[in-house]
Amino acid sequence: MDSIKSPDDRPITEEANFLKLKNVDHVHFWVGNAKHAMFYWWKGFGFKPVAYSGLETGNRQFASYLLESGNARLVLSAPYSPSSEISGHHLAHGDGIKAIAFEVDDVEQAYQATTSRGARSEWTPKEEKDDDGTYITAAIQTYGEVIHIFVERKAYKGIFAPTYQPIDYPHQDAGIRAIDHIVGNVQLGKMNYWVNWYHQVMGFRQLMHFDDKDISTEYSALMSKVMENGSGRIKFPINEPAEGKRISQIEEYLEYYRGPGSQHIAMITGNILETMEKLHANGIEFLRVPNEYYDLLPDRVGEIEENLELIKKLGILVDKDDEGYLLQVFTKPIQDRPTSFIEVIQRKGSRGFGKGNFKALFESLEYEQERRGNL
Ligand code: FE2
């Protein structure tokens, strides 16, 4: 496959799948105003608010909403007190992803397996009980201040976790079905450290890598390696900035997030045309795609099922490799700081990440950086 370099052919050994992560259970954003953030995901991205925790449910520490769209689950939490850990995090980073949680069968095993391989503990296995049973978690630290939480719900019948109670909001589904990948931005020179960390501590394998020749424009560049877990269901690309003439998008992120963090979540849709019609109507803002991109597209990707006029009208990017093709779009930053954004992706055979789009995408990102005075 010429668009992908050095896929790692290592077989999936017992060792490499020792964690047996079932899936990404949820992604937890720590924000300044959970009610506003909930409204954005609800009315903007078509997620359904399904549970709430806060003063009314006996949680005196923070307000929190759980939202779902298909299998994708987000939790949005904001603090009640300036002494809250969430407040300190928000002061430094603004709104951002604090935790990427995995469902496991046995939290104790996951915690022991990772900490014995060198993971730093965030909290040791703990049981929280309420009328719905026992909810067990433990957590370890990854890049920046991001943590991975292991969640065990075998003995828990509640909607999410203790203090969370069901809420019922009417909603308009935009077609988002699952999380495809979550990208981490780390400092210059730290990509390989975190690639090794995911391999040694979590048993992930390297799926592919992109270097600065793949991902560069006149001004800036980055390097990226994609790590995936034993089942291939969980994919975490790790980016670091590469030398360029001007400040790269990764450096801008690191400056405004005040350190490493999660750059974007890619959300799967089964029909990106329908999803994009809805997201545009809902007011979600996307990166602009230059007209020239669509002049070159038919020659670059050949025959696809979708109508090219519609693809252009909706600002959708297309990339093809020898397994198939994919369609993707990227939002502008979803908070005030130029940090996290969202990708929406539909896969039609391709397991790639849109390498053929990197150049057009980065030029578009740099256009936005220029407008912010950050290029
Ligand atoms: Fe992505």
CSV table of C-alpha atoms and ligand atoms in Angstrom, one decimal:
chain,number,residue,atom,x,y,z
A,1,MET,CA,0.0,0.0,0.0
A,2,ASP,CA,1.9,3.1,-1.1
A,3,SER,CA,0.0,5.6,1.0
A,4,ILE,CA,1.1,3.9,4.2
A,5,LYS,CA,4.6,3.4,5.3
A,6,SER,CA,6.0,0.5,7.4
A,7,PRO,CA,2.8,-1.1,8.8
A,8,ASP,CA,3.9,-3.1,11.7
A,9,ASP,CA,3.4,-6.8,10.8
A,10,ARG,CA,3.9,-8.1,14.3
A,11,PRO,CA,1.3,-10.8,15.0
A,12,ILE,CA,-1.3,-10.1,17.8
A,13,THR,CA,0.3,-12.2,20.5
A,14,GLU,CA,-1.2,-12.9,23.9
A,15,GLU,CA,1.2,-10.4,25.3
A,16,ALA,CA,0.1,-7.7,22.9
A,17,ASN,CA,-3.5,-8.2,23.9
A,18,PHE,CA,-3.1,-8.7,27.6
A,19,LEU,CA,-5.4,-5.8,28.4
A,20,LYS,CA,-8.4,-7.0,26.5
A,21,LEU,CA,-9.9,-3.6,26.3
A,22,LYS,CA,-13.5,-4.0,25.1
A,23,ASN,CA,-14.0,-0.5,23.7
A,24,VAL,CA,-13.7,3.2,24.4
A,25,ASP,CA,-16.4,3.5,27.2
A,26,HIS,CA,-16.5,7.3,27.1
A,27,VAL,CA,-14.5,10.4,26.6
A,28,HIS,CA,-14.7,12.9,29.4
A,29,PHE,CA,-14.4,16.6,28.8
A,30,TRP,CA,-13.7,19.0,31.6
A,31,VAL,CA,-15.2,22.3,30.7
A,32,GLY,CA,-16.1,25.7,32.2
A,33,ASN,CA,-19.9,25.3,31.8
A,34,ALA,CA,-21.2,21.8,31.4
A,35,LYS,CA,-24.8,23.0,30.6
A,36,HIS,CA,-23.5,25.1,27.6
A,37,ALA,CA,-21.2,22.3,26.4
A,38,MET,CA,-24.1,19.8,26.6
A,39,PHE,CA,-26.3,22.2,24.5
A,40,TYR,CA,-23.5,22.3,21.8
A,41,TRP,CA,-23.2,18.6,21.6
A,42,TRP,CA,-27.0,18.1,21.8
A,43,LYS,CA,-28.1,20.8,19.3
A,44,GLY,CA,-24.9,20.9,17.2
A,45,PHE,CA,-23.7,17.3,16.8
A,46,GLY,CA,-27.0,15.6,17.4
A,47,PHE,CA,-26.0,13.7,20.6
A,48,LYS,CA,-28.7,12.6,23.0
A,49,PRO,CA,-28.3,13.8,26.6
A,50,VAL,CA,-29.1,10.6,28.6
A,51,ALA,CA,-27.9,11.2,32.1
A,52,TYR,CA,-27.1,14.0,34.5
A,53,SER,CA,-25.2,14.3,37.8
A,54,GLY,CA,-25.1,17.4,39.9
A,55,LEU,CA,-26.5,19.1,43.1
A,56,GLU,CA,-30.0,17.6,42.4
A,57,THR,CA,-28.6,14.1,42.3
A,58,GLY,CA,-26.4,14.4,45.4
A,59,ASN,CA,-23.2,15.3,43.6
A,60,ARG,CA,-22.0,18.5,45.3
A,61,GLN,CA,-18.6,18.6,43.5
A,62,PHE,CA,-19.5,19.1,39.8
A,63,ALA,CA,-22.3,19.2,37.2
A,64,SER,CA,-22.0,16.5,34.6
A,65,TYR,CA,-23.9,15.3,31.5
A,66,LEU,CA,-23.6,12.0,29.7
A,67,LEU,CA,-24.5,12.2,26.0
A,68,GLU,CA,-24.7,9.4,23.4
A,69,SER,CA,-24.8,9.1,19.6
A,70,GLY,CA,-24.8,5.4,18.6
A,71,ASN,CA,-21.9,3.9,20.5
A,72,ALA,CA,-20.1,7.2,21.0
A,73,ARG,CA,-20.4,8.5,24.6
A,74,LEU,CA,-19.2,11.8,25.9
A,75,VAL,CA,-19.3,13.1,29.5
A,76,LEU,CA,-19.1,16.8,30.1
A,77,SER,CA,-18.3,18.1,33.6
A,78,ALA,CA,-17.8,21.5,35.2
A,79,PRO,CA,-16.9,22.4,38.8
A,80,TYR,CA,-19.0,24.1,41.4
A,81,SER,CA,-16.0,25.3,43.4
A,82,PRO,CA,-12.7,27.1,42.6
A,83,SER,CA,-10.9,24.5,44.7
A,84,SER,CA,-12.1,21.7,42.5
A,85,GLU,CA,-9.5,19.8,40.5
A,86,ILE,CA,-11.6,20.5,37.4
A,87,SER,CA,-11.2,24.3,38.1
A,88,GLY,CA,-7.5,24.1,38.1
A,89,HIS,CA,-7.5,22.0,35.0
A,90,HIS,CA,-9.8,24.5,33.3
A,91,LEU,CA,-7.7,27.5,34.4
A,92,ALA,CA,-4.7,25.9,32.7
A,93,HIS,CA,-6.1,24.2,29.6
A,94,GLY,CA,-9.6,25.7,29.0
A,95,ASP,CA,-12.1,23.2,27.9
A,96,GLY,CA,-10.5,19.9,27.0
A,97,ILE,CA,-10.4,16.1,27.2
A,98,LYS,CA,-9.4,14.9,30.6
A,99,ALA,CA,-10.1,11.2,30.3
A,100,ILE,CA,-10.4,8.5,27.7
A,101,ALA,CA,-12.1,5.6,29.5
A,102,PHE,CA,-12.1,1.9,28.5
A,103,GLU,CA,-14.5,-0.8,29.4
A,104,VAL,CA,-12.8,-3.9,30.9
A,105,ASP,CA,-14.0,-7.1,32.5
A,106,ASP,CA,-11.6,-6.7,35.4
A,107,VAL,CA,-10.4,-3.3,36.6
A,108,GLU,CA,-8.0,-4.9,39.1
A,109,GLN,CA,-6.3,-6.9,36.3
A,110,ALA,CA,-6.1,-3.9,34.0
A,111,TYR,CA,-4.7,-1.7,36.7
A,112,GLN,CA,-2.1,-4.2,37.8
A,113,ALA,CA,-1.1,-5.1,34.2
A,114,THR,CA,-0.5,-1.5,33.2
A,115,THR,CA,1.1,-0.2,36.4
A,116,SER,CA,3.4,-3.2,36.6
A,117,ARG,CA,4.6,-2.3,33.1
A,118,GLY,CA,5.4,1.3,34.2
A,119,ALA,CA,2.1,3.3,34.0
A,120,ARG,CA,1.8,6.0,36.6
A,121,SER,CA,-1.3,5.6,38.8
A,122,GLU,CA,-4.0,8.3,38.9
A,123,TRP,CA,-6.1,6.3,41.3
A,124,THR,CA,-6.1,2.8,42.6
A,125,PRO,CA,-9.1,0.5,42.0
A,126,LYS,CA,-12.1,1.9,43.8
A,127,GLU,CA,-15.6,0.7,44.3
A,128,GLU,CA,-18.5,3.2,44.3
A,129,LYS,CA,-21.9,1.7,45.5
A,130,ASP,CA,-25.4,2.9,45.2
A,131,ASP,CA,-28.8,1.3,44.8
A,132,ASP,CA,-27.9,0.1,41.3
A,133,GLY,CA,-24.9,-1.9,42.5
A,134,THR,CA,-21.1,-1.5,42.5
A,135,TYR,CA,-19.2,0.6,39.9
A,136,ILE,CA,-15.5,-0.1,39.8
A,137,THR,CA,-12.8,2.2,38.2
A,138,ALA,CA,-9.1,2.7,38.3
A,139,ALA,CA,-7.0,5.2,36.3
A,140,ILE,CA,-3.5,5.7,34.9
A,141,GLN,CA,-1.8,8.8,33.5
A,142,THR,CA,-0.9,9.2,29.8
A,143,TYR,CA,0.4,12.2,27.9
A,144,GLY,CA,0.0,15.7,29.4
A,145,GLU,CA,-2.7,15.6,32.1
A,146,VAL,CA,-4.9,13.1,30.2
A,147,ILE,CA,-5.8,9.9,32.0
A,148,HIS,CA,-7.1,6.5,31.0
A,149,ILE,CA,-9.9,5.2,33.2
A,150,PHE,CA,-10.7,1.5,33.3
A,151,VAL,CA,-14.4,0.9,34.0
A,152,GLU,CA,-16.0,-2.3,35.2
A,153,ARG,CA,-19.8,-2.4,35.1
A,154,LYS,CA,-20.4,-6.2,35.7
A,155,ALA,CA,-22.1,-5.5,39.0
A,156,TYR,CA,-23.6,-2.2,38.1
A,157,LYS,CA,-27.1,-1.7,36.7
A,158,GLY,CA,-27.4,2.1,36.7
A,159,ILE,CA,-27.4,4.3,33.6
A,160,PHE,CA,-23.7,5.3,33.9
A,161,ALA,CA,-22.2,5.7,37.3
A,162,PRO,CA,-23.3,6.5,40.9
A,163,THR,CA,-25.0,9.9,41.1
A,164,TYR,CA,-25.9,9.9,37.4
A,165,GLN,CA,-29.7,9.9,36.8
A,166,PRO,CA,-31.5,9.4,33.5
A,167,ILE,CA,-32.7,12.5,31.6
A,168,ASP,CA,-34.9,12.5,28.6
A,169,TYR,CA,-34.3,15.2,26.0
A,170,PRO,CA,-35.9,15.1,22.5
A,171,HIS,CA,-33.1,15.2,20.0
A,172,GLN,CA,-32.3,15.2,16.3
A,173,ASP,CA,-29.8,12.4,15.5
A,174,ALA,CA,-27.1,13.6,13.1
A,175,GLY,CA,-25.9,10.0,12.3
A,176,ILE,CA,-22.8,9.8,14.4
A,177,ARG,CA,-22.3,6.1,15.3
A,178,ALA,CA,-19.0,5.5,17.1
A,179,ILE,CA,-15.6,6.8,17.9
A,180,ASP,CA,-13.0,5.9,15.2
A,181,HIS,CA,-9.8,7.3,16.6
A,182,ILE,CA,-8.6,9.9,19.2
A,183,VAL,CA,-5.4,11.8,18.4
A,184,GLY,CA,-2.8,13.0,21.0
A,185,ASN,CA,-0.5,16.0,20.5
A,186,VAL,CA,2.8,15.7,22.3
A,187,GLN,CA,5.9,17.9,22.4
A,188,LEU,CA,8.7,17.9,19.9
A,189,GLY,CA,10.8,14.7,20.4
A,190,LYS,CA,8.2,13.0,22.5
A,191,MET,CA,6.3,11.0,19.9
A,192,ASN,CA,8.4,7.9,20.1
A,193,TYR,CA,8.3,8.0,23.9
A,194,TRP,CA,4.5,7.8,23.8
A,195,VAL,CA,4.4,5.3,21.0
A,196,ASN,CA,6.6,3.0,23.1
A,197,TRP,CA,4.5,3.7,26.1
A,198,TYR,CA,1.3,2.6,24.3
A,199,HIS,CA,3.2,-0.5,23.2
A,200,GLN,CA,4.8,-1.5,26.4
A,201,VAL,CA,2.2,-0.3,28.9
A,202,MET,CA,-1.0,-0.9,27.0
A,203,GLY,CA,0.1,-3.6,24.5
A,204,PHE,CA,-0.8,-1.5,21.5
A,205,ARG,CA,0.9,-2.0,18.1
A,206,GLN,CA,2.0,0.6,15.6
A,207,LEU,CA,-0.4,0.5,12.6
A,208,MET,CA,1.3,3.1,10.4
A,209,HIS,CA,3.3,6.3,10.5
A,210,PHE,CA,3.5,9.5,8.6
A,211,ASP,CA,6.6,11.7,8.5
A,212,ASP,CA,7.2,15.3,7.7
A,213,LYS,CA,7.4,14.5,4.0
A,214,ASP,CA,3.9,13.2,4.1
A,215,ILE,CA,2.5,15.9,6.3
A,216,SER,CA,4.1,19.2,5.4
A,217,THR,CA,3.3,22.4,3.7
A,218,GLU,CA,5.5,25.3,2.9
A,219,TYR,CA,5.3,26.4,6.5
A,220,SER,CA,4.8,23.7,8.9
A,221,ALA,CA,5.0,20.0,9.4
A,222,LEU,CA,4.2,17.2,11.8
A,223,MET,CA,5.0,13.6,12.4
A,224,SER,CA,2.5,11.0,13.4
A,225,LYS,CA,2.4,7.4,14.4
A,226,VAL,CA,-0.9,5.5,14.8
A,227,MET,CA,-1.2,3.0,17.6
A,228,GLU,CA,-4.0,0.4,17.9
A,229,ASN,CA,-5.0,-2.1,20.5
A,230,GLY,CA,-5.0,-5.8,20.1
A,231,SER,CA,-8.5,-6.0,18.6
A,232,GLY,CA,-7.8,-3.1,16.3
A,233,ARG,CA,-10.9,-1.3,17.6
A,234,ILE,CA,-9.1,1.4,19.5
A,235,LYS,CA,-6.8,3.7,17.5
A,236,PHE,CA,-4.7,6.5,18.9
A,237,PRO,CA,-2.5,8.4,16.6
A,238,ILE,CA,0.3,10.4,18.3
A,239,ASN,CA,1.5,13.7,16.7
A,240,GLU,CA,4.5,15.7,17.4
A,241,PRO,CA,5.6,19.0,15.6
A,242,ALA,CA,8.3,18.8,13.0
A,243,GLU,CA,10.6,21.6,11.9
A,244,GLY,CA,9.0,24.0,9.6
A,245,LYS,CA,9.5,27.6,8.6
A,246,ARG,CA,6.7,28.9,10.9
A,247,ILE,CA,4.8,27.7,13.9
A,248,SER,CA,3.0,24.4,13.2
A,249,GLN,CA,-0.6,23.6,14.1
A,250,ILE,CA,0.8,21.2,16.7
A,251,GLU,CA,2.9,23.9,18.3
A,252,GLU,CA,-0.1,26.3,18.3
A,253,TYR,CA,-2.1,23.6,20.1
A,254,LEU,CA,0.7,23.0,22.7
A,255,GLU,CA,1.0,26.7,23.3
A,256,TYR,CA,-2.8,27.3,23.8
A,257,TYR,CA,-3.5,24.1,25.7
A,258,ARG,CA,-0.4,24.7,27.8
A,259,GLY,CA,1.0,21.3,27.1
A,260,PRO,CA,0.2,18.0,25.5
A,261,GLY,CA,-3.4,16.8,25.2
A,262,SER,CA,-6.0,15.2,22.9
A,263,GLN,CA,-6.2,17.0,19.6
A,264,HIS,CA,-9.2,15.5,18.0
A,265,ILE,CA,-11.8,12.8,18.2
A,266,ALA,CA,-12.9,11.3,14.9
A,267,MET,CA,-16.5,10.2,14.9
A,268,ILE,CA,-17.9,7.6,12.5
A,269,THR,CA,-21.0,8.2,10.4
A,270,GLY,CA,-22.6,5.7,8.1
A,271,ASN,CA,-23.7,8.5,5.7
A,272,ILE,CA,-21.5,11.6,5.7
A,273,LEU,CA,-23.7,13.4,3.2
A,274,GLU,CA,-26.7,13.2,5.5
A,275,THR,CA,-24.6,13.9,8.6
A,276,MET,CA,-23.0,17.0,7.0
A,277,GLU,CA,-26.4,18.4,5.8
A,278,LYS,CA,-27.5,18.2,9.4
A,279,LEU,CA,-24.3,19.6,11.0
A,280,HIS,CA,-24.2,22.5,8.6
A,281,ALA,CA,-27.8,23.3,9.3
A,282,ASN,CA,-27.0,23.0,13.1
A,283,GLY,CA,-24.3,25.7,12.7
A,284,ILE,CA,-21.2,23.5,13.2
A,285,GLU,CA,-18.3,25.3,11.6
A,286,PHE,CA,-15.9,23.4,9.4
A,287,LEU,CA,-12.5,24.1,7.9
A,288,ARG,CA,-12.8,25.6,4.5
A,289,VAL,CA,-11.7,23.5,1.6
A,290,PRO,CA,-10.1,25.4,-1.3
A,291,ASN,CA,-11.9,25.2,-4.6
A,292,GLU,CA,-8.7,23.8,-6.3
A,293,TYR,CA,-9.1,20.7,-4.1
A,294,TYR,CA,-12.2,19.8,-5.9
A,295,ASP,CA,-10.7,20.5,-9.3
A,296,LEU,CA,-8.1,17.8,-8.6
A,297,LEU,CA,-10.4,15.4,-6.8
A,298,PRO,CA,-11.8,13.4,-9.7
A,299,ASP,CA,-8.3,12.6,-11.1
A,300,ARG,CA,-7.0,11.8,-7.6
A,301,VAL,CA,-9.7,9.4,-6.3
A,302,GLY,CA,-11.4,8.2,-9.5
A,303,GLU,CA,-14.9,6.7,-9.3
A,304,ILE,CA,-16.7,7.0,-6.0
A,305,GLU,CA,-20.4,6.3,-5.2
A,306,GLU,CA,-21.1,9.8,-4.0
A,307,ASN,CA,-22.1,12.8,-6.2
A,308,LEU,CA,-19.0,15.0,-6.5
A,309,GLU,CA,-21.1,18.2,-6.7
A,310,LEU,CA,-22.7,17.3,-3.4
A,311,ILE,CA,-19.2,16.4,-1.9
A,312,LYS,CA,-18.0,19.9,-3.0
A,313,LYS,CA,-21.1,21.7,-1.7
A,314,LEU,CA,-20.8,20.1,1.7
A,315,GLY,CA,-17.0,20.6,1.9
A,316,ILE,CA,-16.2,16.9,2.3
A,317,LEU,CA,-12.6,15.5,1.7
A,318,VAL,CA,-12.0,12.2,0.0
A,319,ASP,CA,-9.0,9.9,0.1
A,320,LYS,CA,-8.4,6.5,-1.6
A,321,ASP,CA,-6.0,3.7,-1.0
A,322,ASP,CA,-5.8,0.2,-2.3
A,323,GLU,CA,-8.4,-1.1,0.3
A,324,GLY,CA,-11.0,1.5,-0.6
A,325,TYR,CA,-11.8,5.1,0.2
A,326,LEU,CA,-12.8,7.3,3.0
A,327,LEU,CA,-14.7,10.6,3.3
A,328,GLN,CA,-13.8,13.0,6.1
A,329,VAL,CA,-14.4,16.6,7.4
A,330,PHE,CA,-12.8,18.6,10.2
A,331,THR,CA,-14.4,21.2,12.3
A,332,LYS,CA,-12.9,24.4,13.5
A,333,PRO,CA,-11.8,24.4,17.2
A,334,ILE,CA,-14.8,23.6,19.3
A,335,GLN,CA,-13.9,25.9,22.2
A,336,ASP,CA,-12.4,29.4,22.3
A,337,ARG,CA,-8.8,28.3,22.4
A,338,PRO,CA,-7.4,26.9,19.1
A,339,THR,CA,-7.0,23.4,20.6
A,340,SER,CA,-9.4,20.5,20.2
A,341,PHE,CA,-11.6,19.9,17.1
A,342,ILE,CA,-13.8,17.1,15.8
A,343,GLU,CA,-13.4,14.9,12.7
A,344,VAL,CA,-16.4,13.2,11.1
A,345,ILE,CA,-15.4,10.2,8.9
A,346,GLN,CA,-17.1,7.6,6.8
A,347,ARG,CA,-15.0,4.6,5.8
A,348,LYS,CA,-15.7,2.7,2.6
A,349,GLY,CA,-13.0,0.1,2.8
A,350,SER,CA,-10.1,2.4,3.7
A,351,ARG,CA,-8.5,2.0,7.1
A,352,GLY,CA,-6.3,5.0,6.5
A,353,PHE,CA,-6.4,8.5,8.0
A,354,GLY,CA,-6.7,10.6,4.9
A,355,LYS,CA,-3.1,11.1,3.9
A,356,GLY,CA,-4.0,12.4,0.5
A,357,ASN,CA,-5.9,15.2,2.2
A,358,PHE,CA,-3.2,16.3,4.6
A,359,LYS,CA,-1.7,19.0,2.3
A,360,ALA,CA,-5.1,20.6,1.5
A,361,LEU,CA,-6.1,20.2,5.1
A,362,PHE,CA,-3.0,21.8,6.5
A,363,GLU,CA,-3.2,24.7,4.2
A,364,SER,CA,-6.7,25.3,5.4
A,365,LEU,CA,-5.5,25.0,9.0
A,366,GLU,CA,-2.8,27.5,8.3
A,367,TYR,CA,-5.3,29.9,6.8
A,368,GLU,CA,-7.1,29.8,10.1
A,369,GLN,CA,-3.9,30.1,12.1
A,370,GLU,CA,-2.9,33.2,10.0
A,371,ARG,CA,-6.3,34.8,10.9
A,372,ARG,CA,-5.5,34.2,14.6
A,373,GLY,CA,-2.1,35.8,14.2
A,374,ASN,CA,-0.4,32.5,15.1
A,375,LEU,CA,1.4,31.4,12.0
B,1,FE2,FE,-8.1,12.0,12.4
